[in-house]
Coordinates of C-alpha atoms in Angstrom, one line a residue:
M1 CA 28.5 -4.9 -43.9
I2 CA 28.8 -6.7 -40.5
N3 CA 32.0 -6.7 -38.5
E4 CA 32.3 -9.2 -35.6
Y5 CA 34.5 -8.9 -32.5
W6 CA 34.7 -11.3 -29.5
T7 CA 38.2 -11.0 -28.1
K8 CA 41.1 -8.6 -27.6
K9 CA 43.1 -10.7 -30.0
Q10 CA 41.1 -8.9 -32.7
N11 CA 42.4 -5.5 -31.7
I12 CA 44.3 -4.9 -34.9
Q13 CA 41.2 -5.8 -36.9
L14 CA 39.1 -3.5 -34.8
Q15 CA 41.6 -0.6 -35.3
N16 CA 41.7 -1.1 -39.0
D17 CA 37.9 -1.4 -39.3
C18 CA 37.5 1.8 -37.3
K19 CA 39.9 3.7 -39.6
K20 CA 38.4 2.2 -42.8
Y21 CA 34.8 3.1 -41.9
N22 CA 35.5 6.3 -40.0
I23 CA 34.0 4.9 -36.8
P24 CA 33.8 7.5 -33.9
L25 CA 36.3 7.0 -31.1
M26 CA 33.4 6.7 -28.5
V27 CA 32.0 3.7 -30.5
K28 CA 35.4 2.1 -30.7
K29 CA 35.9 2.5 -27.0
E30 CA 32.5 0.9 -26.3
I31 CA 33.4 -2.1 -28.4
E32 CA 36.7 -2.4 -26.5
R33 CA 34.9 -2.1 -23.2
V34 CA 32.5 -4.9 -24.0
I35 CA 35.3 -7.1 -25.3
E36 CA 37.3 -6.5 -22.1
I37 CA 34.3 -7.7 -20.1
L38 CA 33.9 -10.8 -22.3
D39 CA 37.6 -11.7 -22.1
S40 CA 37.8 -11.2 -18.3
N41 CA 34.7 -13.4 -17.8
Y42 CA 35.1 -16.1 -20.5
G43 CA 38.8 -16.0 -21.5
M44 CA 40.6 -14.7 -24.6
E45 CA 41.1 -18.1 -26.1
R46 CA 37.4 -18.7 -26.9
S47 CA 35.9 -18.7 -30.4
K48 CA 32.9 -16.6 -31.3
K49 CA 30.6 -19.6 -30.7
D50 CA 31.9 -20.3 -27.2
Y51 CA 30.4 -18.9 -24.0
G52 CA 30.3 -15.2 -23.7
G53 CA 29.1 -13.6 -26.9
C54 CA 30.3 -11.0 -29.4
V55 CA 29.8 -7.5 -30.7
Y56 CA 28.4 -6.8 -34.1
L57 CA 29.4 -3.5 -35.7
L58 CA 27.1 -2.6 -38.6
V59 CA 28.7 -0.2 -41.1
S60 CA 26.4 -0.3 -44.1
N61 CA 22.8 -1.4 -44.8
E62 CA 22.2 -1.2 -41.0
E63 CA 18.5 -2.1 -41.2
K64 CA 19.0 -5.2 -43.4
E65 CA 22.0 -6.4 -41.6
H66 CA 20.4 -5.9 -38.2
S67 CA 17.5 -8.1 -39.3
K68 CA 19.9 -10.8 -40.5
I69 CA 21.6 -11.0 -37.1
L70 CA 18.3 -11.1 -35.2
E71 CA 17.0 -13.9 -37.5
K72 CA 20.2 -15.9 -36.9
Y73 CA 19.5 -15.9 -33.1
F74 CA 15.7 -16.2 -33.4
L75 CA 15.2 -12.8 -31.8
D76 CA 12.7 -10.0 -32.5
E77 CA 13.7 -6.3 -32.5
E78 CA 11.9 -5.7 -29.2
D79 CA 13.9 -8.4 -27.4
Y80 CA 16.8 -6.3 -26.5
E81 CA 17.7 -6.1 -22.8
F82 CA 19.4 -2.7 -23.0
K83 CA 19.5 0.0 -25.6
D84 CA 21.9 2.9 -25.3
I85 CA 22.6 6.0 -27.5
L86 CA 26.4 6.2 -27.7
I87 CA 26.6 9.3 -29.8
E88 CA 24.0 11.8 -31.1
N89 CA 24.8 14.8 -33.1
E90 CA 23.3 16.7 -36.0
E91 CA 24.3 14.1 -38.6
E92 CA 23.9 10.7 -36.9
I93 CA 23.0 8.6 -34.0
W94 CA 25.1 5.6 -32.9
I95 CA 23.1 3.0 -30.9
S96 CA 24.1 -0.1 -28.9
E97 CA 21.6 -2.9 -28.3
T98 CA 22.3 -5.8 -26.0
Y99 CA 20.4 -9.1 -26.5
I100 CA 20.7 -12.0 -24.1
T101 CA 20.4 -15.1 -26.3
S102 CA 21.0 -17.7 -23.6
T103 CA 22.2 -17.9 -20.0
E104 CA 25.9 -17.6 -21.1
Y105 CA 25.7 -15.8 -24.4
S106 CA 24.8 -12.3 -25.4
I107 CA 25.2 -10.2 -28.5
I108 CA 25.7 -6.5 -28.8
I109 CA 24.7 -4.8 -32.0
I110 CA 26.1 -1.4 -32.7
Y111 CA 24.8 0.7 -35.6
K112 CA 24.2 4.2 -36.7
I113 CA 21.2 6.0 -38.0
N114 CA 21.7 8.9 -40.3
K115 CA 19.6 12.0 -39.6

């Protein structure tokens, strides 16, 4: 399943999704940080398709969903600008990848890998 966030106006949705899918606090804070940057640079009133970009949180079928997003934006897996490990423990790894899709639009894909 893919969850999408692009503005602070979706804070309740983000809170509910994080509870529902047991998303770690550090992952939630990273999504909030990115949304804060997007809102401060592009405004809170924008839609997902407007300038700025969005965050995709993958909570199931990570590999399949990841491929769908990349295909939507005509990207390859190696096209990311930044790749960070948000959390790594004995059970899982949470990863954040930033893709620049145009001069004024980027996407961040956050997903986990089970060990």
